[in-house]
PDB file of C-alpha atoms in Angstrom:
ATOM      1  CA  MET A   1     100.600  69.075  64.490  1.00 47.00           C
ATOM      2  CA  THR A   2      97.602  68.140  66.557  1.00 48.00           C
ATOM      3  CA  GLU A   3      96.194  64.628  66.391  1.00 44.00           C
ATOM      4  CA  SER A   4      92.759  63.182  66.948  1.00 42.00           C
ATOM      5  CA  LYS A   5      92.407  59.846  68.689  1.00 40.00           C
ATOM      6  CA  GLY A   6      91.676  56.549  66.986  1.00 40.00           C
ATOM      7  CA  ILE A   7      93.207  54.218  64.437  1.00 43.00           C
ATOM      8  CA  ASN A   8      93.014  56.649  61.515  1.00 62.00           C
ATOM      9  CA  ARG A   9      94.321  59.752  63.203  1.00 84.00           C
ATOM     10  CA  LEU A  10      93.870  63.109  61.600  1.00 92.00           C
ATOM     11  CA  LYS A  11      96.950  65.322  61.994  1.00 95.00           C
ATOM     12  CA  THR A  12      96.462  69.039  61.529  1.00 95.00           C
ATOM     13  CA  SER A  13      98.658  72.117  61.700  1.00 95.00           C
ATOM     14  CA  VAL A  14      98.401  75.761  60.746  1.00 94.00           C
ATOM     15  CA  GLU A  15     101.377  77.306  58.968  1.00 94.00           C
ATOM     16  CA  GLY A  16     100.670  80.997  58.407  1.00 93.00           C
ATOM     17  CA  GLN A  17      97.687  81.034  56.062  1.00 95.00           C
ATOM     18  CA  ASP A  18      97.936  77.301  55.259  1.00 97.00           C
ATOM     19  CA  LEU A  19      96.013  74.470  56.888  1.00 97.00           C
ATOM     20  CA  VAL A  20      97.848  71.146  56.633  1.00 97.00           C
ATOM     21  CA  ILE A  21      95.943  67.903  57.221  1.00 97.00           C
ATOM     22  CA  GLU A  22      97.421  64.406  57.064  1.00 97.00           C
ATOM     23  CA  ARG A  23      95.781  61.033  57.418  1.00 97.00           C
ATOM     24  CA  ILE A  24      96.652  57.449  56.550  1.00 96.00           C
ATOM     25  CA  PHE A  25      94.070  55.383  54.681  1.00 96.00           C
ATOM     26  CA  LYS A  26      93.939  51.597  54.476  1.00 94.00           C
ATOM     27  CA  ALA A  27      94.022  51.517  50.682  1.00 95.00           C
ATOM     28  CA  PRO A  28      96.589  51.361  47.890  1.00 96.00           C
ATOM     29  CA  LYS A  29      97.614  54.736  46.456  1.00 97.00           C
ATOM     30  CA  ASP A  30      96.032  54.110  43.023  1.00 97.00           C
ATOM     31  CA  PHE A  31      92.679  53.186  44.565  1.00 96.00           C
ATOM     32  CA  LEU A  32      92.639  56.202  46.903  1.00 97.00           C
ATOM     33  CA  PHE A  33      93.521  58.474  43.978  1.00 98.00           C
ATOM     34  CA  GLN A  34      90.563  57.059  42.001  1.00 97.00           C
ATOM     35  CA  ALA A  35      88.248  57.911  44.900  1.00 97.00           C
ATOM     36  CA  PHE A  36      89.161  61.568  44.309  1.00 98.00           C
ATOM     37  CA  SER A  37      89.459  61.551  40.511  1.00 98.00           C
ATOM     38  CA  GLU A  38      86.358  59.675  39.298  1.00 98.00           C
ATOM     39  CA  SER A  39      83.036  61.507  39.518  1.00 98.00           C
ATOM     40  CA  ASP A  40      80.843  58.548  40.503  1.00 97.00           C
ATOM     41  CA  ARG A  41      83.245  57.385  43.218  1.00 97.00           C
ATOM     42  CA  LEU A  42      83.750  60.887  44.605  1.00 97.00           C
ATOM     43  CA  ALA A  43      80.013  61.537  44.853  1.00 97.00           C
ATOM     44  CA  ARG A  44      79.553  58.373  46.925  1.00 96.00           C
ATOM     45  CA  TRP A  45      81.650  59.625  49.859  1.00 97.00           C
ATOM     46  CA  TRP A  46      82.342  63.372  49.528  1.00 96.00           C
ATOM     47  CA  GLY A  47      80.974  65.483  52.365  1.00 93.00           C
ATOM     48  CA  PRO A  48      80.440  64.972  56.082  1.00 91.00           C
ATOM     49  CA  LYS A  49      78.266  62.201  57.497  1.00 93.00           C
ATOM     50  CA  GLY A  50      74.599  62.781  56.802  1.00 94.00           C
ATOM     51  CA  TRP A  51      75.275  64.775  53.639  1.00 94.00           C
ATOM     52  CA  LYS A  52      74.931  63.586  50.027  1.00 96.00           C
ATOM     53  CA  THR A  53      76.917  65.017  47.131  1.00 97.00           C
ATOM     54  CA  GLU A  54      75.776  65.451  43.561  1.00 97.00           C
ATOM     55  CA  ASN A  55      78.331  66.412  40.930  1.00 98.00           C
ATOM     56  CA  LYS A  56      76.716  68.796  38.456  1.00 98.00           C
ATOM     57  CA  LYS A  57      79.887  68.972  36.352  1.00 98.00           C
ATOM     58  CA  PHE A  58      83.114  67.011  36.662  1.00 98.00           C
ATOM     59  CA  GLU A  59      85.966  67.533  34.195  1.00 98.00           C
ATOM     60  CA  PHE A  60      89.042  65.873  35.685  1.00 98.00           C
ATOM     61  CA  GLU A  61      91.669  67.598  33.553  1.00 98.00           C
ATOM     62  CA  GLN A  62      93.849  70.687  33.810  1.00 97.00           C
ATOM     63  CA  ASN A  63      91.569  73.764  33.980  1.00 98.00           C
ATOM     64  CA  GLY A  64      88.565  71.404  34.218  1.00 98.00           C
ATOM     65  CA  ILE A  65      85.589  72.364  36.380  1.00 98.00           C
ATOM     66  CA  TRP A  66      84.073  70.410  39.242  1.00 98.00           C
ATOM     67  CA  HIS A  67      80.714  71.917  40.281  1.00 98.00           C
ATOM     68  CA  TYR A  68      78.955  70.104  43.096  1.00 98.00           C
ATOM     69  CA  CYS A  69      76.229  70.351  45.707  1.00 98.00           C
ATOM     70  CA  MET A  70      76.294  68.806  49.165  1.00 96.00           C
ATOM     71  CA  LYS A  71      72.857  68.439  50.781  1.00 96.00           C
ATOM     72  CA  CYS A  72      72.092  67.445  54.361  1.00 94.00           C
ATOM     73  CA  VAL A  73      69.848  64.374  54.231  1.00 95.00           C
ATOM     74  CA  ASP A  74      70.016  63.474  57.945  1.00 94.00           C
ATOM     75  CA  LYS A  75      66.957  64.669  59.894  1.00 94.00           C
ATOM     76  CA  LYS A  76      68.927  64.256  63.135  1.00 95.00           C
ATOM     77  CA  GLN A  77      71.092  67.215  62.121  1.00 92.00           C
ATOM     78  CA  GLY A  78      68.220  69.578  62.977  1.00 91.00           C
ATOM     79  CA  GLU A  79      68.471  72.979  61.327  1.00 93.00           C
ATOM     80  CA  PHE A  80      71.010  71.664  58.815  1.00 90.00           C
ATOM     81  CA  PHE A  81      68.508  69.127  57.396  1.00 95.00           C
ATOM     82  CA  GLY A  82      67.720  70.067  53.793  1.00 93.00           C
ATOM     83  CA  GLN A  83      70.481  72.687  53.670  1.00 93.00           C
ATOM     84  CA  GLU A  84      72.590  72.811  50.513  1.00 96.00           C
ATOM     85  CA  SER A  85      76.216  73.826  50.176  1.00 94.00           C
ATOM     86  CA  TRP A  86      77.451  74.476  46.635  1.00 97.00           C
ATOM     87  CA  GLY A  87      81.088  74.421  45.591  1.00 96.00           C
ATOM     88  CA  LYS A  88      83.111  74.971  42.466  1.00 98.00           C
ATOM     89  CA  ALA A  89      86.633  73.742  41.900  1.00 98.00           C
ATOM     90  CA  VAL A  90      89.060  74.300  39.033  1.00 98.00           C
ATOM     91  CA  PHE A  91      91.761  71.668  38.587  1.00 98.00           C
ATOM     92  CA  LYS A  92      95.193  73.299  38.221  1.00 98.00           C
ATOM     93  CA  GLU A  93      97.553  70.306  38.224  1.00 98.00           C
ATOM     94  CA  ILE A  94      97.037  66.560  37.977  1.00 98.00           C
ATOM     95  CA  ASP A  95      99.871  64.049  38.374  1.00 98.00           C
ATOM     96  CA  VAL A  96      98.269  60.579  38.314  1.00 98.00           C
ATOM     97  CA  PRO A  97      98.359  58.938  40.943  1.00 98.00           C
ATOM     98  CA  ASN A  98     100.501  61.263  43.048  1.00 98.00           C
ATOM     99  CA  LYS A  99      99.048  64.744  43.205  1.00 98.00           C
ATOM    100  CA  ILE A 100      95.945  66.869  42.567  1.00 98.00           C
ATOM    101  CA  VAL A 101      95.967  70.670  42.848  1.00 98.00           C
ATOM    102  CA  TYR A 102      92.752  72.653  42.578  1.00 98.00           C
ATOM    103  CA  THR A 103      91.175  75.933  43.585  1.00 97.00           C
ATOM    104  CA  ASP A 104      87.986  75.452  45.607  1.00 96.00           C
ATOM    105  CA  SER A 105      85.351  78.140  46.118  1.00 96.00           C
ATOM    106  CA  PHE A 106      81.894  78.383  47.586  1.00 93.00           C
ATOM    107  CA  SER A 107      79.416  78.949  44.774  1.00 97.00           C
ATOM    108  CA  ASP A 108      75.749  79.177  43.961  1.00 97.00           C
ATOM    109  CA  LYS A 109      73.773  76.563  42.041  1.00 96.00           C
ATOM    110  CA  ASP A 110      74.783  78.190  38.740  1.00 97.00           C
ATOM    111  CA  GLY A 111      78.510  77.953  39.532  1.00 95.00           C
ATOM    112  CA  ASN A 112      79.006  81.640  40.334  1.00 95.00           C
ATOM    113  CA  THR A 113      81.659  82.096  43.021  1.00 95.00           C
ATOM    114  CA  ILE A 114      80.503  83.701  46.284  1.00 94.00           C
ATOM    115  CA  ALA A 115      82.798  86.696  46.780  1.00 89.00           C
ATOM    116  CA  GLU A 116      82.274  86.914  50.568  1.00 88.00           C
ATOM    117  CA  MET A 117      83.826  83.484  51.067  1.00 87.00           C
ATOM    118  CA  PRO A 118      87.508  82.698  50.493  1.00 87.00           C
ATOM    119  CA  SER A 119      88.784  80.687  47.549  1.00 92.00           C
ATOM    120  CA  ILE A 120      91.288  78.073  48.643  1.00 96.00           C
ATOM    121  CA  GLN A 121      94.113  76.437  46.713  1.00 98.00           C
ATOM    122  CA  ILE A 122      94.207  72.791  47.761  1.00 98.00           C
ATOM    123  CA  THR A 123      97.064  70.395  47.096  1.00 98.00           C
ATOM    124  CA  LEU A 124      96.503  66.680  47.660  1.00 98.00           C
ATOM    125  CA  ASN A 125      99.608  64.486  47.807  1.00 98.00           C
ATOM    126  CA  PHE A 126      99.147  60.704  47.782  1.00 98.00           C
ATOM    127  CA  ILE A 127     102.130  58.963  49.394  1.00 98.00           C
ATOM    128  CA  GLU A 128     102.413  55.181  49.320  1.00 97.00           C
ATOM    129  CA  GLN A 129     103.177  53.528  52.660  1.00 95.00           C
ATOM    130  CA  GLY A 130     103.190  49.800  52.024  1.00 92.00           C
ATOM    131  CA  GLU A 131      99.561  48.722  51.600  1.00 92.00           C
ATOM    132  CA  ASN A 132      98.368  52.066  52.995  1.00 95.00           C
ATOM    133  CA  THR A 133      98.428  55.606  51.651  1.00 97.00           C
ATOM    134  CA  LEU A 134      99.270  58.831  53.449  1.00 97.00           C
ATOM    135  CA  LEU A 135      97.114  61.686  52.198  1.00 98.00           C
ATOM    136  CA  ASN A 136      98.732  65.077  52.760  1.00 98.00           C
ATOM    137  CA  ILE A 137      96.430  68.036  52.129  1.00 98.00           C
ATOM    138  CA  ARG A 138      97.675  71.617  52.090  1.00 98.00           C
ATOM    139  CA  SER A 139      94.931  74.245  51.898  1.00 97.00           C
ATOM    140  CA  CYS A 140      96.322  77.693  51.136  1.00 97.00           C
ATOM    141  CA  PHE A 141      93.982  80.532  52.087  1.00 96.00           C
ATOM    142  CA  PRO A 142      94.254  84.112  50.801  1.00 94.00           C
ATOM    143  CA  SER A 143      94.961  85.366  54.348  1.00 94.00           C
ATOM    144  CA  PRO A 144      95.239  84.142  57.954  1.00 93.00           C
ATOM    145  CA  GLU A 145      91.844  85.787  58.570  1.00 91.00           C
ATOM    146  CA  ALA A 146      90.237  83.763  55.766  1.00 91.00           C
ATOM    147  CA  LEU A 147      91.716  80.592  57.265  1.00 93.00           C
ATOM    148  CA  GLN A 148      90.328  81.567  60.685  1.00 91.00           C
ATOM    149  CA  GLN A 149      86.883  82.180  59.140  1.00 88.00           C
ATOM    150  CA  VAL A 150      86.768  78.646  57.725  1.00 88.00           C
ATOM    151  CA  MET A 151      88.265  77.120  60.902  1.00 92.00           C
ATOM    152  CA  GLU A 152      85.402  78.699  62.878  1.00 92.00           C
ATOM    153  CA  MET A 153      82.955  77.090  60.419  1.00 87.00           C
ATOM    154  CA  GLY A 154      84.306  73.675  61.508  1.00 90.00           C
ATOM    155  CA  VAL A 155      86.484  72.688  58.541  1.00 91.00           C
ATOM    156  CA  VAL A 156      88.609  70.259  60.588  1.00 92.00           C
ATOM    157  CA  GLU A 157      85.580  68.520  62.098  1.00 92.00           C
ATOM    158  CA  GLY A 158      83.925  68.373  58.676  1.00 90.00           C
ATOM    159  CA  MET A 159      87.049  66.894  57.106  1.00 93.00           C
ATOM    160  CA  SER A 160      87.312  64.298  59.869  1.00 93.00           C
ATOM    161  CA  SER A 161      83.674  63.269  59.295  1.00 93.00           C
ATOM    162  CA  GLN A 162      84.211  63.229  55.539  1.00 95.00           C
ATOM    163  CA  PHE A 163      87.210  60.930  55.943  1.00 96.00           C
ATOM    164  CA  GLU A 164      85.040  58.518  57.939  1.00 95.00           C
ATOM    165  CA  CYS A 165      82.736  58.412  54.904  1.00 95.00           C
ATOM    166  CA  LEU A 166      85.773  57.774  52.693  1.00 96.00           C
ATOM    167  CA  ASP A 167      86.858  54.942  55.010  1.00 95.00           C
ATOM    168  CA  GLU A 168      83.434  53.324  54.587  1.00 95.00           C
ATOM    169  CA  PHE A 169      83.580  53.731  50.807  1.00 96.00           C
ATOM    170  CA  LEU A 170      87.059  52.192  50.641  1.00 95.00           C
ATOM    171  CA  ALA A 171      86.022  49.246  52.839  1.00 93.00           C
ATOM    172  CA  GLU A 172      82.886  48.527  50.768  1.00 93.00           C
ATOM    173  CA  ASN A 173      84.509  48.641  47.336  1.00 88.00           C
ATOM    174  CA  GLU A 174      86.789  46.316  45.455  1.00 64.00           C
ATOM    175  CA  ARG A 175      90.324  47.433  44.950  1.00 52.00           C
TER     176      ARG A 175
END
């Protein structure tokens, strides 16, 4: 695993066609799980810094749909300002407050999956560590080439930035 520097280190590794990311959050497991499982909370932090998320549909149940749009609202991000990135997820397994499994795909504004981009099966495991929670994320890509495509798009950097937004959300909100 590789680690970034800082208090909340992001650990990443590639295992075949899987990307594994781990990070400890200063929050109880139940509260961190709610940040991922409640539409209003999720929309307040999801996406990298300078991006805002709007959930068009959020059905947190097995086979439920999560259709969302991330939009760059930070003028300092130059050519990305105003850009939208649509996604569609289908929840496959939910074990409150331990695990969420979903398939995530790039989509258009109507929720149609974009065939040229890989669909990813993502497993989130929430592991209690005293007052903190270890979040283990395993993203399974259809092929090593699909994983490489998304790595080149900056998925690790985007996830690191997104987790900074989650840190801010957790710090600002009551547990």
